[in-house]
Short mmCIF file of C-alpha atoms in Angstrom, two decimals:
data_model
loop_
_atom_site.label_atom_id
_atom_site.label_comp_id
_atom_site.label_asym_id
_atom_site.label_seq_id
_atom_site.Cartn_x
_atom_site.Cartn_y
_atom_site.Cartn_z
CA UNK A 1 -17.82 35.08 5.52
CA UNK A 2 -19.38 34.09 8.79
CA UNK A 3 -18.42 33.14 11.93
CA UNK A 4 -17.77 29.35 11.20
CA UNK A 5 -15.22 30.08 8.47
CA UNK A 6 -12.92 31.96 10.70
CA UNK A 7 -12.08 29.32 13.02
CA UNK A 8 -12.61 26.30 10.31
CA UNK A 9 -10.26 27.32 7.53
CA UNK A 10 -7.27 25.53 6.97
CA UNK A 11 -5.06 27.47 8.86
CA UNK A 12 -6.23 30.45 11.42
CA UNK A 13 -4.08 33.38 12.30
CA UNK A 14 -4.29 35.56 15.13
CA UNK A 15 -6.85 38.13 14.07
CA UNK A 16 -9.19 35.43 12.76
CA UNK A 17 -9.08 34.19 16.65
CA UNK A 18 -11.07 37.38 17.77
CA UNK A 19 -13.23 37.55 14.33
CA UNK A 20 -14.53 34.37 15.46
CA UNK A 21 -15.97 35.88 18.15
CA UNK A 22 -17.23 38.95 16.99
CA UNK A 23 -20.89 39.70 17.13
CA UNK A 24 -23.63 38.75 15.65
CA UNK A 25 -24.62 40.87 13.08
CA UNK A 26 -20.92 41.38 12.42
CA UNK A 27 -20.87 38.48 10.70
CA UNK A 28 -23.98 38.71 9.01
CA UNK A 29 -23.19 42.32 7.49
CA UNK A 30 -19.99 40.22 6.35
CA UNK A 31 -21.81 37.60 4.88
CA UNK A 32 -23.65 40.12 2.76
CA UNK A 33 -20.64 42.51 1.76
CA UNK A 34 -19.10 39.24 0.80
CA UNK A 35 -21.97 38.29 -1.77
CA UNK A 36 -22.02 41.67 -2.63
CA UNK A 37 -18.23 41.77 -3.09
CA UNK A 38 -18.51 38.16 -5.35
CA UNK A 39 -21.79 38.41 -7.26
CA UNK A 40 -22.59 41.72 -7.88
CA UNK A 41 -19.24 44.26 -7.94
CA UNK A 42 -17.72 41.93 -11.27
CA UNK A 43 -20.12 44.13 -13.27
CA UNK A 44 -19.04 47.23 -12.60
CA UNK A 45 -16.67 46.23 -15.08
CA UNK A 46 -18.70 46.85 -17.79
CA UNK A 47 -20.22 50.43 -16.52
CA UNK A 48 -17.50 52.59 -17.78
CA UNK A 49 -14.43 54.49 -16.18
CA UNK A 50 -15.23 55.14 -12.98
CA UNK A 51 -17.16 52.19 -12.03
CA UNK A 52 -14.62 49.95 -13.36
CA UNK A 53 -12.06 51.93 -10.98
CA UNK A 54 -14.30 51.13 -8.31
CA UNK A 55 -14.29 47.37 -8.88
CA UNK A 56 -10.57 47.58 -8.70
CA UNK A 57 -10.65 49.15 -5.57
CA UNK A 58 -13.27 47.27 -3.79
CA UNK A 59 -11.99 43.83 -4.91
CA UNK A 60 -8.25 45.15 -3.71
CA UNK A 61 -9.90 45.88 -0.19
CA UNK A 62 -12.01 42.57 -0.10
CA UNK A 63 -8.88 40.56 -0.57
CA UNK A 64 -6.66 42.49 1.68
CA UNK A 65 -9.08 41.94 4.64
CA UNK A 66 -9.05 38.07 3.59
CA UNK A 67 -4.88 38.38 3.91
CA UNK A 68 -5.34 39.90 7.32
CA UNK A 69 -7.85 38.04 8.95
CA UNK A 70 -6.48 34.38 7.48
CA UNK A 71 -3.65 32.51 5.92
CA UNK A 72 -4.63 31.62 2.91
CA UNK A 73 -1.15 30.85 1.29
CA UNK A 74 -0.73 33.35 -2.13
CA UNK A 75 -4.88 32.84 -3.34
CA UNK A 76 -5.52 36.30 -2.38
CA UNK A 77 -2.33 37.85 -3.43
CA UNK A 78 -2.69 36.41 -6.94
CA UNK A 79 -6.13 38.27 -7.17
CA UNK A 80 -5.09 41.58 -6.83
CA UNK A 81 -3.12 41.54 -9.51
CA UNK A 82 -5.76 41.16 -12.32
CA UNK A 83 -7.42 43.93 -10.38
CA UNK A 84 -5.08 46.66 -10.81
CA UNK A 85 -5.85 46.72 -14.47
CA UNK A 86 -8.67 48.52 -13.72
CA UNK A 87 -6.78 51.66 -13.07
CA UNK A 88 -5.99 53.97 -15.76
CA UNK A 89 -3.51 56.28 -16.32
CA UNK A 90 -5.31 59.19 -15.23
CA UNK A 91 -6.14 57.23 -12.14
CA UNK A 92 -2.61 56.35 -11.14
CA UNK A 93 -1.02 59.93 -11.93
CA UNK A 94 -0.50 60.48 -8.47
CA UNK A 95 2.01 57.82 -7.99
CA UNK A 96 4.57 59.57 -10.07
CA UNK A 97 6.54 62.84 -10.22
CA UNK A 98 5.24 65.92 -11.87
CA UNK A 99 8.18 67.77 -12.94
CA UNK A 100 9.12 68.64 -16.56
CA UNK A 101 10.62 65.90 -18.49
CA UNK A 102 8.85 63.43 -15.89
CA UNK A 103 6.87 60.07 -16.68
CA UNK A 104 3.97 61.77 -16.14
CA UNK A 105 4.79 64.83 -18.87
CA UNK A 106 5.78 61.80 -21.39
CA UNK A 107 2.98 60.03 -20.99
CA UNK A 108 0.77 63.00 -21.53
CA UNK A 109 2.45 63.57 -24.88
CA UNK A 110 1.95 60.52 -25.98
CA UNK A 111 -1.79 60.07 -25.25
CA UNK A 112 -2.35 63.88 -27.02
CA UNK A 113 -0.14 62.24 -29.93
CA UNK A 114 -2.68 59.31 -30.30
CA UNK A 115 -5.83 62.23 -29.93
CA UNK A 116 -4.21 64.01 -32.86
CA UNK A 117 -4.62 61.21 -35.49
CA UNK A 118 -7.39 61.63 -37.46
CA UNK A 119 -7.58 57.99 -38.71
CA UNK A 120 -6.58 54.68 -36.13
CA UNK A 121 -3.76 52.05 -37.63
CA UNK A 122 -5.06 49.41 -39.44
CA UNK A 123 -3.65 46.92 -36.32
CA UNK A 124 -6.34 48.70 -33.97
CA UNK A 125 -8.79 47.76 -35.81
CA UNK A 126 -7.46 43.73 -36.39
CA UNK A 127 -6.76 43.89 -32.43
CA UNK A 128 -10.76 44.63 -32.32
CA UNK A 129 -11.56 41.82 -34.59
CA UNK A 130 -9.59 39.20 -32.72
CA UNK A 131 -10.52 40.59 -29.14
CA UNK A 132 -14.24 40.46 -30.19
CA UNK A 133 -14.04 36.94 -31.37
CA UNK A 134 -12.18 35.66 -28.68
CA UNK A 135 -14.60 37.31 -26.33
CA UNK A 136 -17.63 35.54 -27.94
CA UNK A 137 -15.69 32.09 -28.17
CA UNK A 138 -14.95 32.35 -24.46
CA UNK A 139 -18.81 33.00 -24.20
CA UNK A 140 -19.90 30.18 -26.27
CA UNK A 141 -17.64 27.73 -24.42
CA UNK A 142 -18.92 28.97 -21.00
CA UNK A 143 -22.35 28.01 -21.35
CA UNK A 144 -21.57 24.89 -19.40
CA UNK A 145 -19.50 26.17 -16.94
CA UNK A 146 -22.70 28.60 -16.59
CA UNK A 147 -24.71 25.80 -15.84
CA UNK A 148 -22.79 24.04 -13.40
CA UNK A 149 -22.77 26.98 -11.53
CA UNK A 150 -26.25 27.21 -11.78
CA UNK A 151 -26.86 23.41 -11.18
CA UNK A 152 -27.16 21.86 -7.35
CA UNK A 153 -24.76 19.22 -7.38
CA UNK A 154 -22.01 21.68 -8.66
CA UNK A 155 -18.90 20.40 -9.53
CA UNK A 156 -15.14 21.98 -8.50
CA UNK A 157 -12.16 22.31 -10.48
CA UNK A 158 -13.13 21.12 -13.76
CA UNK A 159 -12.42 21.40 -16.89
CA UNK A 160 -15.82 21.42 -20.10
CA UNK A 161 -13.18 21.50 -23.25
CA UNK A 162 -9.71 19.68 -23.87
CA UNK A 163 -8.09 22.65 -24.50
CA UNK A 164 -8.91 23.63 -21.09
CA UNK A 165 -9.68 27.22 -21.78
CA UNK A 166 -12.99 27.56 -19.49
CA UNK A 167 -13.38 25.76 -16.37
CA UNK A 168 -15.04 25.62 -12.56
CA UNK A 169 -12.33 26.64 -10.04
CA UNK A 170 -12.39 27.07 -6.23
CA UNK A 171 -10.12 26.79 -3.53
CA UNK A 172 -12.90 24.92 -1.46
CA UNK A 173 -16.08 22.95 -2.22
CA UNK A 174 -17.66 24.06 1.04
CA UNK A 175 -16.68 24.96 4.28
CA UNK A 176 -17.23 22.61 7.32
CA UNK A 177 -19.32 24.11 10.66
CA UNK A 178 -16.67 22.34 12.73
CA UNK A 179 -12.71 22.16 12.66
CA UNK A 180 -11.37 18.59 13.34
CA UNK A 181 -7.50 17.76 13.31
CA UNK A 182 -4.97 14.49 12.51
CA UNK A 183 -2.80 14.67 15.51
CA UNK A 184 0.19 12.33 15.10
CA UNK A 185 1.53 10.94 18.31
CA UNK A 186 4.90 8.56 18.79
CA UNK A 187 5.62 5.83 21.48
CA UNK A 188 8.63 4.07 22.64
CA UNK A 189 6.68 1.34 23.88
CA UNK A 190 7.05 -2.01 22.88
CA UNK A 191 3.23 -3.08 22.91
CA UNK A 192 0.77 0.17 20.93
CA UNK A 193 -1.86 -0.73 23.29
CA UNK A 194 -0.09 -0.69 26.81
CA UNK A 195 -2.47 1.36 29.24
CA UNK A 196 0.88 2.97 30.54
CA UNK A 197 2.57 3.90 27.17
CA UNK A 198 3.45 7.32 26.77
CA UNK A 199 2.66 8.97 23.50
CA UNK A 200 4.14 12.57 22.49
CA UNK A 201 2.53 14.53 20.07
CA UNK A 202 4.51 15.40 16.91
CA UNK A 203 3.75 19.85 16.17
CA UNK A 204 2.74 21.37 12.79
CA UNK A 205 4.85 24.07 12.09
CA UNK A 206 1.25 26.72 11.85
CA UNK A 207 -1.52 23.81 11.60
CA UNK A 208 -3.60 23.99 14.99
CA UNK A 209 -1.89 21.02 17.69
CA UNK A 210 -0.40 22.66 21.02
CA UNK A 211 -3.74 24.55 22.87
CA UNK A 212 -1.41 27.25 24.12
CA UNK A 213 0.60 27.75 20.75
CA UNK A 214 -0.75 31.44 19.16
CA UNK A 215 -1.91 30.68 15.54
CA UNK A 216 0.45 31.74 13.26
CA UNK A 217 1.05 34.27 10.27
CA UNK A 218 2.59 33.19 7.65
CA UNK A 219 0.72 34.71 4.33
CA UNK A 220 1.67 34.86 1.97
CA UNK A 221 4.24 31.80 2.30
CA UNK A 222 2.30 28.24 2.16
CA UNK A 223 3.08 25.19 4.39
CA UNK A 224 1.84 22.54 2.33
CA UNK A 225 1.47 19.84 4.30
CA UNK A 226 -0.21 21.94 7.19
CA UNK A 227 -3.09 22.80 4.30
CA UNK A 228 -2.82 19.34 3.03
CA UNK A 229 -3.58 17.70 6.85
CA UNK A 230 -6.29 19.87 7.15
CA UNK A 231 -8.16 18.10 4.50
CA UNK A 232 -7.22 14.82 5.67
CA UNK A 233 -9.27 15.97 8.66
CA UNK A 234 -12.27 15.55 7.59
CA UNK A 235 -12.14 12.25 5.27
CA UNK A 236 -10.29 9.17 5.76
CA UNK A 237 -7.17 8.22 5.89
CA UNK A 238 -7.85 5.70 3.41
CA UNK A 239 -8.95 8.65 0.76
CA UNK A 240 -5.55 10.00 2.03
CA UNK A 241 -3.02 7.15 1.88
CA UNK A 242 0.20 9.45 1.81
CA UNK A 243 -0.57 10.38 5.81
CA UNK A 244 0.75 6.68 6.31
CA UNK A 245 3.41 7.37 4.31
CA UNK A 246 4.11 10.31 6.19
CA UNK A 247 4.42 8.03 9.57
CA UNK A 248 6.71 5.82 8.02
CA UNK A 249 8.97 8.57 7.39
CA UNK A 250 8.40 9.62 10.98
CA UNK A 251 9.25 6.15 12.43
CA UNK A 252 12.47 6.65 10.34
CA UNK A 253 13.01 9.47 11.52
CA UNK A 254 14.09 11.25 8.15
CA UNK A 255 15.60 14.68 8.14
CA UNK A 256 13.74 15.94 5.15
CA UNK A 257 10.70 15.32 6.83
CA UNK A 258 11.16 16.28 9.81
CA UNK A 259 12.18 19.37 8.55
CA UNK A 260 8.36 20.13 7.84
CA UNK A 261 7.63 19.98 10.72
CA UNK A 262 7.89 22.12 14.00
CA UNK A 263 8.86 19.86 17.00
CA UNK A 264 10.34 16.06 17.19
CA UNK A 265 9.33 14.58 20.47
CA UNK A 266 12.28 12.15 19.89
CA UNK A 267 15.07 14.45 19.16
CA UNK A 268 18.35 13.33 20.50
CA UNK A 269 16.91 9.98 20.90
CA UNK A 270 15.81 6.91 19.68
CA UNK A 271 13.17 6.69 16.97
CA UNK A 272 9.74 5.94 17.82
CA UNK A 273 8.46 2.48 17.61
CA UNK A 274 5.25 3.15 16.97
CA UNK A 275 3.00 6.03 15.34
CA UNK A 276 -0.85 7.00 15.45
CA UNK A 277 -3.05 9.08 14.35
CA UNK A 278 -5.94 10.96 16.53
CA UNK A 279 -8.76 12.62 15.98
CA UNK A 280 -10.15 15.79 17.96
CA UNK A 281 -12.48 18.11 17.42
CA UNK A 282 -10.93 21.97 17.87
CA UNK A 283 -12.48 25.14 18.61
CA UNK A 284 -11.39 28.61 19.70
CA UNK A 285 -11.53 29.34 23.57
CA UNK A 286 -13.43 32.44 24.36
CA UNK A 287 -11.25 35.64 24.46
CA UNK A 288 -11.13 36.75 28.71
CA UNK A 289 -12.29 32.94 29.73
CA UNK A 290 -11.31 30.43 31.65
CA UNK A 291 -9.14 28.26 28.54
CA UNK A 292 -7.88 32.01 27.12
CA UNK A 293 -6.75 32.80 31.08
CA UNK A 294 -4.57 29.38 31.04
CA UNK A 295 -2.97 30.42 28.10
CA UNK A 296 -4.85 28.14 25.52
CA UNK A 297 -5.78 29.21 22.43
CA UNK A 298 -7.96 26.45 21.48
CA UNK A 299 -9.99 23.62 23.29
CA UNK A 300 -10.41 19.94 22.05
CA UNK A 301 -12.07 17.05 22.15
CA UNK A 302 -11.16 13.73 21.25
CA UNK A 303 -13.11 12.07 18.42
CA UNK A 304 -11.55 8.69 18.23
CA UNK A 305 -8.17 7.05 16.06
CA UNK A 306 -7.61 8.26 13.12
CA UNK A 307 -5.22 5.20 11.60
CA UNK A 308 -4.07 2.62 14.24
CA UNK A 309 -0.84 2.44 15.54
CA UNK A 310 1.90 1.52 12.71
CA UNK A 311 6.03 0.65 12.76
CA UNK A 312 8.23 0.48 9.72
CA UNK A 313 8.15 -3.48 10.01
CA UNK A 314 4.35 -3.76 9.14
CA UNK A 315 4.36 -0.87 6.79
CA UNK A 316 6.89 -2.46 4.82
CA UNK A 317 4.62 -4.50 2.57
CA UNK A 318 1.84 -1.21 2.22
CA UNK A 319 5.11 0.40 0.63
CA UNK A 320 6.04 -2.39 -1.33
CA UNK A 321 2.12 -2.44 -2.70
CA UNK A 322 2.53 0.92 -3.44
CA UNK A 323 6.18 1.21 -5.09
CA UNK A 324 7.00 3.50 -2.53
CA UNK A 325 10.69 3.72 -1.13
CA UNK A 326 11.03 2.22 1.93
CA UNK A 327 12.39 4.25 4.55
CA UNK A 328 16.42 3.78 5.62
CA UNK A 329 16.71 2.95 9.36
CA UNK A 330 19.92 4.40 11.09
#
């Protein structure tokens, strides 16, 4: 995976905190058991019994490492699933009783049953038909999902029919070589760009903000608007007109939304007048150094503003624009 990925994915847990720093060649053996895991292990579907069973178990492994070391919402969770058909019968006989009378004993009878025929049901046979030419339509109408992958400009999530039956999918286009976060920040100030005014920071309830919060753990539950900041992140919040949105809620200080998130600087108190968006640049302090001995699990840098410094009055009209419902004031 390399070391980049641990600290830039959307949103770190503790163990991907020391992966980060692990060395070297660490991460380039698990660049290459990652390929290996992706590219090549998929065929060992189609090399009989035992190799199949290996698939299942590899792919099982690979994705319960990915659970531990990030939180990557139910993605990995969902995988496993498809991967425990490779097991047979024979395979999972262990997980159940042996006495007489028992599922296993029943299920033995009924596979000698089957052996005994001396000529398969005329539905086996249809079920091959229909299996084999769904199998080679699925082929036919992969070709250019083939080439896409094969093609430099690939394209993500994507559909090459309107029945939708093949398409591109992936969780991420690429991932970026550095982390940068939308830290939203509140004033009571009566003029945004007052030297003096104090701004508070507003806290995701897992998404990277407070240095000395621990990253969280959460898989395989998903905060959606934690994932959905980190994207913001790295484009604009033009591309990403709902963080605005977000604000004005903020300014309003709605209870819904709030809810989503894990601190309100203005709690007990009056709204804030005014809310902005930052941009810094994040990174992992080193495990044992100076940052990690003060508590701090990450070090930043400030970029530069992310949106300027809104209040519900001058929002009003982008909401209007936009048919969205303008916040109630209390």
């Amino acid at each position: 995976m390399g070391a980049q990925v641990w600290q830039t994915q959307p949103v770190p847990n503790p163990i991907a905190y020391f992966m980060h720093r692990s060395p070297w060649w660490f991460h380039q053996f698990e660049t290459l058991v990652n390929h290996f895991i992706e590219l090549v292990v998929p065929f060992f579907l189609f090399l009989g019994r035992r190799m199949c069973i290996l698939h299942g178990f590899l792919q099982i492994l690979f994705q319960v490492l990915l659970i531990l070391s990030g939180n990557l919402s139910f993605l990995n969770w969902l995988t496993i699933v498809p991967s425990i058909a490779c097991f047979d019968d024979t395979s999972l006989g262990f997980l159940f009783s042996s006495r007489p009378g028992g599922v296993k004993e029943r299920v033995g009878q009924m596979q000698l049953k089957d052996a005994a025929r001396e000529q398969l049901p005329l539905g086996c046979y249809i079920r091959k038909v229909v299996n084999i030419s769904f199998g080679l339509l699925i082929a036919y109408l992969s070709i250019p999902v083939v080439l896409n992958l094969l093609n430099s400009r690939q394209v993500m999530n994507t559909s090459f029919n309107s029945l939708r039956i093949v398409n591109t999918y992936g969780a991420f286009g690429s991932i970026t070589k550095e982390r940068t976060e939308v830290i939203l920040q509140g004033t009571s100030s009566l003029d945004p760009n007052d030297p003096a005014a104090v701004w508070e920071e507003y806290d995701f309830k897992c998404k990277p903000g407070d240095l000395k919060r621990r990253p969280c753990f959460i898989t395989p539950y998903h905060y959606r608007l934690d994932w959905l900041m980190w994207f913001a992140a790295f484009q604009t919040y033009e591309q990403n007109e709902w963080i605005i949105h977000l604000a004005g809620k903020l300014l309003a200080q709605e209870e819904e939304t709030l809810s989503l998130m894990a601190t309100n600087p203005f709690a007990g108190r009056a709204p804030p007048r005014w809310i902005r968006g930052e941009h810094f640049k994040y990174k992992f302090s080193r495990p044992g150094g100076k940052h990690a001995s003060e508590g701090r699990w990450w070090i930043r840098k400030r970029i530069g503003p992310y949106f300027p410094p809104v209040n519900l009055q001058g929002l009003k009209k982008f909401y209007e624009d936009r048919n969205w419902p303008y916040p109630p004031q209390d």
